[in-house]
mmCIF file of C-alpha atoms in Angstrom:
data_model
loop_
_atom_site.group_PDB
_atom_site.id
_atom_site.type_symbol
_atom_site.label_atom_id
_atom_site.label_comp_id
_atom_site.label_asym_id
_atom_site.label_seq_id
_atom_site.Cartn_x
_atom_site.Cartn_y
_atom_site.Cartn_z
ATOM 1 C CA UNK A 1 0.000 0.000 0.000
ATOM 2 C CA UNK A 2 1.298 3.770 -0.972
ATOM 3 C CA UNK A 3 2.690 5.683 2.164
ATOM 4 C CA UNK A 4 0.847 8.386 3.007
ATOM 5 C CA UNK A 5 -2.369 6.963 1.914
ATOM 6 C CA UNK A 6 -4.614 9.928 0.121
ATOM 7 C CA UNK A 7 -8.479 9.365 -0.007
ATOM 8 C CA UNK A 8 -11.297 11.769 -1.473
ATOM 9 C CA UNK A 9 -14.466 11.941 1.024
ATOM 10 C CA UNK A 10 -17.712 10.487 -0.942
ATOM 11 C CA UNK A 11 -19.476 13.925 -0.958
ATOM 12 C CA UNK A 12 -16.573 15.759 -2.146
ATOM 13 C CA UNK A 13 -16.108 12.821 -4.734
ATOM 14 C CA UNK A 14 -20.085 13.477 -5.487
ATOM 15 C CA UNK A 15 -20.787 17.048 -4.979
ATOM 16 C CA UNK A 16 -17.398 19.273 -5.805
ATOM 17 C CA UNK A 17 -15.781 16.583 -8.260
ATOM 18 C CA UNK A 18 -18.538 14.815 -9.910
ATOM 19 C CA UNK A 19 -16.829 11.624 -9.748
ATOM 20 C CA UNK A 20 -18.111 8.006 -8.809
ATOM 21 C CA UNK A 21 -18.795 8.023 -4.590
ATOM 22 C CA UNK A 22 -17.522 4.691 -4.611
ATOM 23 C CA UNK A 23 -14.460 6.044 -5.440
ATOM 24 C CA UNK A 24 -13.468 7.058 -1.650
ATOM 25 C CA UNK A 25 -12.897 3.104 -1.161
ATOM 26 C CA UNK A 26 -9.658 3.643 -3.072
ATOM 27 C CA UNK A 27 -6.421 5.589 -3.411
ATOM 28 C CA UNK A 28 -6.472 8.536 -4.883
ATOM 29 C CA UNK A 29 -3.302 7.657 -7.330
ATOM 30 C CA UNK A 30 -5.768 5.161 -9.084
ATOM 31 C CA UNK A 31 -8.069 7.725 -10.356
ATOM 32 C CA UNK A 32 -5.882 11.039 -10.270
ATOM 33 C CA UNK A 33 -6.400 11.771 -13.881
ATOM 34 C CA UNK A 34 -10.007 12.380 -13.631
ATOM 35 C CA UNK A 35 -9.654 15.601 -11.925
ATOM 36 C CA UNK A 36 -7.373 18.283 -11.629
ATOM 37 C CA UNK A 37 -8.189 18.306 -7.583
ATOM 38 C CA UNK A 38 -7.442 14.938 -7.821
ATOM 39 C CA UNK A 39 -4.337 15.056 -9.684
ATOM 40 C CA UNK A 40 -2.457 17.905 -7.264
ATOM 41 C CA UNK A 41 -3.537 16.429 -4.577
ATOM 42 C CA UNK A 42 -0.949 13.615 -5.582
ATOM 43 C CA UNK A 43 1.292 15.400 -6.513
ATOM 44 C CA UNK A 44 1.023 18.008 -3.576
ATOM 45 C CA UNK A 45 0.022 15.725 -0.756
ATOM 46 C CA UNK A 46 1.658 12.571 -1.957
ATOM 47 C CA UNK A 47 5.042 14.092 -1.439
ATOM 48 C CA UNK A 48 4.732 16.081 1.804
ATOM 49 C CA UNK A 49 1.092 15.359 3.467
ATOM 50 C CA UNK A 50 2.181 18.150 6.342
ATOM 51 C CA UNK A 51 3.525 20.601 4.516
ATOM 52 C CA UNK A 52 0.267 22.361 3.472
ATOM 53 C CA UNK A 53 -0.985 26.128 4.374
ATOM 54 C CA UNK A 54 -3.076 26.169 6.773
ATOM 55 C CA UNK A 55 -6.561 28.047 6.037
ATOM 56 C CA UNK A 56 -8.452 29.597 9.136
ATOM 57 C CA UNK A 57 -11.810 29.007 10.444
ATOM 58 C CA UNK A 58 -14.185 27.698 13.341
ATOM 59 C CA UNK A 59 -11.580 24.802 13.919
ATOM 60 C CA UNK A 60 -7.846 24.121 15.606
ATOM 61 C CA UNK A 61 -5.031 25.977 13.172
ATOM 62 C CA UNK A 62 -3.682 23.335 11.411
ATOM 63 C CA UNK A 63 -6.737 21.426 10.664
ATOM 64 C CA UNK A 64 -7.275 22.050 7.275
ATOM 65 C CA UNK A 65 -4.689 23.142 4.413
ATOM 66 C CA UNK A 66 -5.312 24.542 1.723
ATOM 67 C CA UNK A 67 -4.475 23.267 -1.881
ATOM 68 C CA UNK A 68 -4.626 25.630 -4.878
ATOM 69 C CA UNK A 69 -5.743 24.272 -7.947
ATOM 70 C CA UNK A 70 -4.959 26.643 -10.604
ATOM 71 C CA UNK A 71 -7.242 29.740 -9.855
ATOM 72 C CA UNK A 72 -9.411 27.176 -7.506
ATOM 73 C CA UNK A 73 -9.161 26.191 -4.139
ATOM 74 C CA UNK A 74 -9.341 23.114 -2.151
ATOM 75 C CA UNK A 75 -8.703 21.934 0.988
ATOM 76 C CA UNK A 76 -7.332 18.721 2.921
ATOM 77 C CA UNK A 77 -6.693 17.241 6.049
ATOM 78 C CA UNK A 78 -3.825 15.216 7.559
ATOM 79 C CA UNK A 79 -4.391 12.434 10.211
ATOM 80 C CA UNK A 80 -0.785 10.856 10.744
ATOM 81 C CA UNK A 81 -1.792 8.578 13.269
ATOM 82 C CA UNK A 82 -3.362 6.795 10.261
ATOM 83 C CA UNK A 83 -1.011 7.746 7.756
ATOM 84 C CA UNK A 84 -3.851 9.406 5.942
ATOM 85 C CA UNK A 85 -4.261 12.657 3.900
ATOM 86 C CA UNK A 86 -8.035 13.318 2.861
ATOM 87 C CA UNK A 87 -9.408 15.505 -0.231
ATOM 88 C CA UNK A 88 -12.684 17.596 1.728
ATOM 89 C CA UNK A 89 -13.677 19.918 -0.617
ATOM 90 C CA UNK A 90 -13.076 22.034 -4.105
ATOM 91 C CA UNK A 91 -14.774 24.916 -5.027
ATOM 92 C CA UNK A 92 -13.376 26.593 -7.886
ATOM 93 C CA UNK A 93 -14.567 30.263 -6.930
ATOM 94 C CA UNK A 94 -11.897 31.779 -5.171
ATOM 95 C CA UNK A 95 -12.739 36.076 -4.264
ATOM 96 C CA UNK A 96 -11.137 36.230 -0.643
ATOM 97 C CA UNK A 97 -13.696 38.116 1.412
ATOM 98 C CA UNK A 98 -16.906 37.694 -0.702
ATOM 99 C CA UNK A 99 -19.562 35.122 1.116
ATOM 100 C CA UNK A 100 -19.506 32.636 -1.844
ATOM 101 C CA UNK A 101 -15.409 32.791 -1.720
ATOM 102 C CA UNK A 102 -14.283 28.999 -1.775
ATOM 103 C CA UNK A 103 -12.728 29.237 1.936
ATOM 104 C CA UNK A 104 -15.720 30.859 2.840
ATOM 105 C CA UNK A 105 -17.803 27.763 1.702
ATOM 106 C CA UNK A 106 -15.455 25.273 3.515
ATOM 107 C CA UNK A 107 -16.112 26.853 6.402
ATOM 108 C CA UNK A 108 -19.955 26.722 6.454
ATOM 109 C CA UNK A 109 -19.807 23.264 5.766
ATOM 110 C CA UNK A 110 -17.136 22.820 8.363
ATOM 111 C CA UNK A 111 -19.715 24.275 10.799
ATOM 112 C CA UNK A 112 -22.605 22.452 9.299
ATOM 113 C CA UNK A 113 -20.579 19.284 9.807
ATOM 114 C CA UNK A 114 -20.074 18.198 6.308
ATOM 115 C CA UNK A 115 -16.618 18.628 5.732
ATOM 116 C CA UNK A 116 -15.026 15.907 7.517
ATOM 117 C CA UNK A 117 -15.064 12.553 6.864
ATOM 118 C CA UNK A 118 -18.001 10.422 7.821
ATOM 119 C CA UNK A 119 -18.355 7.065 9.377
ATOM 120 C CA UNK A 120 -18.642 5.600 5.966
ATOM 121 C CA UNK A 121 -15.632 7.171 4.881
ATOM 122 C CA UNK A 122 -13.528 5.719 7.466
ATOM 123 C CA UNK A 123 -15.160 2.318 7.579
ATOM 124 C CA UNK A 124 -14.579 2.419 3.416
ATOM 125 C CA UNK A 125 -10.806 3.553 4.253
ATOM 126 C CA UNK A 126 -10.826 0.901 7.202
ATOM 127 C CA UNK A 127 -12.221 -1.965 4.752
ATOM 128 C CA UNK A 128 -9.833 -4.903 4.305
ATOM 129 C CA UNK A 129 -7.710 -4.521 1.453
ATOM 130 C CA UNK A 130 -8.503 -8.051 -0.050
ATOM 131 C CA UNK A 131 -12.457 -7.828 0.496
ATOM 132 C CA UNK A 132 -11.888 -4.421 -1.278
ATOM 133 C CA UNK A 133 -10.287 -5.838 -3.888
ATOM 134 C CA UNK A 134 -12.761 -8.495 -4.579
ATOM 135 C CA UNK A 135 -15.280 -6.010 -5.036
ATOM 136 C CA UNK A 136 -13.790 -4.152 -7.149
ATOM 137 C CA UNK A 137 -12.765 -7.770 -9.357
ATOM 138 C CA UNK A 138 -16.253 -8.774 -8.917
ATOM 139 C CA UNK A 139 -17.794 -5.424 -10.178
ATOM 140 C CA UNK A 140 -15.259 -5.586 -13.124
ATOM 141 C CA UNK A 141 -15.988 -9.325 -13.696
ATOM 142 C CA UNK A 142 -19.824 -8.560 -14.183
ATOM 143 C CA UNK A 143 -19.703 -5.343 -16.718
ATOM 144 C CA UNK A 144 -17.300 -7.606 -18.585
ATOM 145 C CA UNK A 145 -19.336 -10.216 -18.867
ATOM 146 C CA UNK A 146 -22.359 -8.500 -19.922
ATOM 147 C CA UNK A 147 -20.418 -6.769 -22.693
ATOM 148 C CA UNK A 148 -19.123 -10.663 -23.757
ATOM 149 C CA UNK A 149 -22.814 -11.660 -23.407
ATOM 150 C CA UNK A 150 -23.661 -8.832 -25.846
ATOM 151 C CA UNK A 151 -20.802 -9.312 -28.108
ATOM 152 C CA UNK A 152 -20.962 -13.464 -28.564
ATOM 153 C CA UNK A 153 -16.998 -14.293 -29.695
ATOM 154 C CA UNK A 154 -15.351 -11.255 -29.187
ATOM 155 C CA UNK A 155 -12.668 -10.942 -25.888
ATOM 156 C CA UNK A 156 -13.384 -8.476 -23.591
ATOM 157 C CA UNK A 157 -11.023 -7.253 -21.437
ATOM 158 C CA UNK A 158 -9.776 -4.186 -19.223
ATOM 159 C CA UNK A 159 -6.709 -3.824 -17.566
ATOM 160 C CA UNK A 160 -6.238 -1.226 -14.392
ATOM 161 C CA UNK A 161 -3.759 -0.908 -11.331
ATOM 162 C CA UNK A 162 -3.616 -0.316 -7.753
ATOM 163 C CA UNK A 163 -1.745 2.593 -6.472
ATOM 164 C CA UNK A 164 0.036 2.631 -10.089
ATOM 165 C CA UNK A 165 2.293 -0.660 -8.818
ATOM 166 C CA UNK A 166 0.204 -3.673 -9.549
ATOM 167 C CA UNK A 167 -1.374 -4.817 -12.957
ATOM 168 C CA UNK A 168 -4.409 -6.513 -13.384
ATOM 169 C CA UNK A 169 -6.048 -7.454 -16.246
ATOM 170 C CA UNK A 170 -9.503 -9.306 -16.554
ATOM 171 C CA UNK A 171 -10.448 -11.315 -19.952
ATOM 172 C CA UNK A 172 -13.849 -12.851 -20.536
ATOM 173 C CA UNK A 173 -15.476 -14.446 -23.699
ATOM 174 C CA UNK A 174 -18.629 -15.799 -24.186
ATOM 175 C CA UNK A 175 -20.140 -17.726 -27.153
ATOM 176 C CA UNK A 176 -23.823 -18.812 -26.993
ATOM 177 C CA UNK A 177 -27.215 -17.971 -27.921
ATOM 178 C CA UNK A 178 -28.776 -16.852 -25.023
ATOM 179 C CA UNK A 179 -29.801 -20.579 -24.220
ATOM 180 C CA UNK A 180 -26.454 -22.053 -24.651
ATOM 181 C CA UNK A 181 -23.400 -20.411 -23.329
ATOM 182 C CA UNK A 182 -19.593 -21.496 -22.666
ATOM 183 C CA UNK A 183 -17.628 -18.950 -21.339
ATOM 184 C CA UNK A 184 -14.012 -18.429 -20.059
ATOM 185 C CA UNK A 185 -12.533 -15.948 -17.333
ATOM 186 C CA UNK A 186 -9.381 -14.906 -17.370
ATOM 187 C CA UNK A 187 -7.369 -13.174 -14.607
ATOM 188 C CA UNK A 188 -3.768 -11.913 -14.492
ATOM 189 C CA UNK A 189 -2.878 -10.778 -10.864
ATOM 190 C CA UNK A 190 0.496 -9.625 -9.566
ATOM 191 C CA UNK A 191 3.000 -11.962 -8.063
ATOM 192 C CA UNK A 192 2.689 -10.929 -4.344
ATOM 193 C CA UNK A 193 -1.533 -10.228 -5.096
ATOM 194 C CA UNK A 194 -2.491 -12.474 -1.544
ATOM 195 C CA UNK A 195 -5.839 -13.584 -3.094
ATOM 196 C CA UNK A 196 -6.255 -17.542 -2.727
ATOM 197 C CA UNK A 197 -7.378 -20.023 -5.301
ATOM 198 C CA UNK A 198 -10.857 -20.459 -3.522
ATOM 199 C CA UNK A 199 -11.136 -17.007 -3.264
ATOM 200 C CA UNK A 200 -10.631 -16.449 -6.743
ATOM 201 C CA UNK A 201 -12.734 -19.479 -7.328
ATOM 202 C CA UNK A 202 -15.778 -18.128 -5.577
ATOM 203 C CA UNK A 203 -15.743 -14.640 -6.837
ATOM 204 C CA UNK A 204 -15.752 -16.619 -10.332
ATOM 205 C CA UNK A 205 -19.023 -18.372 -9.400
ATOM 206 C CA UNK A 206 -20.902 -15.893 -8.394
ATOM 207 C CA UNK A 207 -20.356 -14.214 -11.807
ATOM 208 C CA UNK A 208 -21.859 -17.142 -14.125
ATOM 209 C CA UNK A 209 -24.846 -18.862 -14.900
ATOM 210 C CA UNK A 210 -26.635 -20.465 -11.033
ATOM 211 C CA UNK A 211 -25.659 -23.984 -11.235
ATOM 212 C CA UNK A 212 -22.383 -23.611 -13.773
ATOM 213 C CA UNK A 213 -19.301 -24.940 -12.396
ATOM 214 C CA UNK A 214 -15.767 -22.704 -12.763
ATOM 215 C CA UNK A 215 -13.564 -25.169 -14.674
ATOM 216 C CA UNK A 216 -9.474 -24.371 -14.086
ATOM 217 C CA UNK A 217 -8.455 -24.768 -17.622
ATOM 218 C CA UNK A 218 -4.524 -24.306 -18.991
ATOM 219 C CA UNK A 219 -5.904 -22.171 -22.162
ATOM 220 C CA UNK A 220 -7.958 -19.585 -22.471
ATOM 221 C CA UNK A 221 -9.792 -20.536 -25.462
ATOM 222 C CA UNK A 222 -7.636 -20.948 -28.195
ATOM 223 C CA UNK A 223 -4.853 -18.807 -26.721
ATOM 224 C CA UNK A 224 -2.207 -19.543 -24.055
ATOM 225 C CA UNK A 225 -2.552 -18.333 -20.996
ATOM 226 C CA UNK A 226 -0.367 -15.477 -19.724
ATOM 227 C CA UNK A 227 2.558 -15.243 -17.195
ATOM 228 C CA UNK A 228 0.215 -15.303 -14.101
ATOM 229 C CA UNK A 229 -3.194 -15.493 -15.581
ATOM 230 C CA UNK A 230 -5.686 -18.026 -14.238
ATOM 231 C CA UNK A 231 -8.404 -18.744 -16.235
ATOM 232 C CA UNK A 232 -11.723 -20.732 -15.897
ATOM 233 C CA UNK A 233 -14.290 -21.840 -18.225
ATOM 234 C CA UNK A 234 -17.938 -22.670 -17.317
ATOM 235 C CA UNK A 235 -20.954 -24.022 -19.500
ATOM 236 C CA UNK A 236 -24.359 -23.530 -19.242
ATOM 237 C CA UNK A 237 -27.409 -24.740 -21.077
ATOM 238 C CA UNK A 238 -30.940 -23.654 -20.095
ATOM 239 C CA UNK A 239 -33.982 -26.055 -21.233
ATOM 240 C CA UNK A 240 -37.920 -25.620 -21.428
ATOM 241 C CA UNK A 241 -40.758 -27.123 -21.001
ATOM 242 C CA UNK A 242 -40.982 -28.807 -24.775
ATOM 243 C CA UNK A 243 -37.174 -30.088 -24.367
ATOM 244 C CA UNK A 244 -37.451 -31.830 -21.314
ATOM 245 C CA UNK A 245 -40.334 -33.817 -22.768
ATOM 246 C CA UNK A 246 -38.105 -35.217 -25.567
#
């Protein structure tokens, strides 16, 4: 895991970013090109999490720094005893002593207790880091798979990182007719990833046809499997009323 750790609150991720909430449940590095808050706070935080300005308000000095953004502000918060810095808020008008001034905002929601991080956002920071990353393979494993499903014979794949240190790639490919369907799963993890095989077994079956079995299999398809990849296939056949009579 990165040291410091830098995480984006769910309603700044939803409110000042537009960005997916779900978002907070992961490092910042993973998704720092989707925002240019996002992207200095990387660069800013990542490198010296204490070393911001502080801003004043209804709070201890020291509390909150301020980030600038180009001509917008933000601001964040350092917790060292958890070796976390935290992305609160953007605004991107910044008029020092207007009402609507961005450090002005900050500090109304300070007050009104929405500037911090929540429960949730602790308990998502707090989440173990191998039921977080089955999520986030299980989520990936199931928008794949629909796109296969729509796309009969064509590989679908996508490839991401954590923390911009490990690579993992998921591969799926269906072929079928909607009542007929063989299908293989691909996964390439890192060397030191700590998943298990039944771990990576189970997160398989919950993704296929209820009743299919997760087959280990030495190809994927027609293709060789890659330095670290382990792949399963799975069929499934579904029959009515008229074939079960025959």
């Amino acid at each position: 895991m990165p040291s410091p750790n830098l995480r984006v609150t769910r309603r700044c991720l939803e409110e000042d970013l537009g960005l997916d909430g779900d978002l907070v449940k992961v490092d910042a590095r993973t998704f720092a090109d989707e925002h240019e808050a996002v992207k200095k706070l990387v660069a800013m935080r990542g490198a010296a999490p204490d070393k911001a300005e502080p801003t004043y308000g209804p709070y201890a000095r020291g509390l909150l720094g301020s980030l600038h953004v180009s001509s917008a502000r933000a601001v964040t918060t350092w917790i060292p005893s958890d070796d976390v810095c935290w992305l609160l808020g953007y605004n991107d008008y910044h008029r020092n002593g207007e009402p609507d001034d961005a450090y002005a905002v900050f500090n109304g929601q300070y007050e009104d207790g929405v500037l911090m991080p929540t429960q949730e956002d602790w308990e998502a920071f707090f989440e173990e880091p191998v039921d977080r990353f089955l999520d986030m393979l299980r989520e990936t494993g199931q928008r794949l798979l629909e796109a296969a499903r729509a796309n009969p014979g064509h590989e679908e794949f996508e490839t991401f990182d954590d923390g911009g240190h490990q690579v993992i790639c998921v591969d799926i490919l269906v072929l079928g007719d909607g009542r007929a369907e063989e299908g293989w799963m691909g996964l390439t993890l890192p060397a030191d990833e700590v998943l298990s095989d039944m771990e990576v077994f189970e997160m398989v079956a919950t993704l296929i046809p209820e009743g299919a079995v997760p087959i280990y299999e030495h190809k994927f398809k027609d293709r060789e499997r890659r330095r670290g990849e382990i792949v399963y296939r799975w069929e499934h056949y579904e029959f009515g009323r008229n074939d079960d009579e025959h």
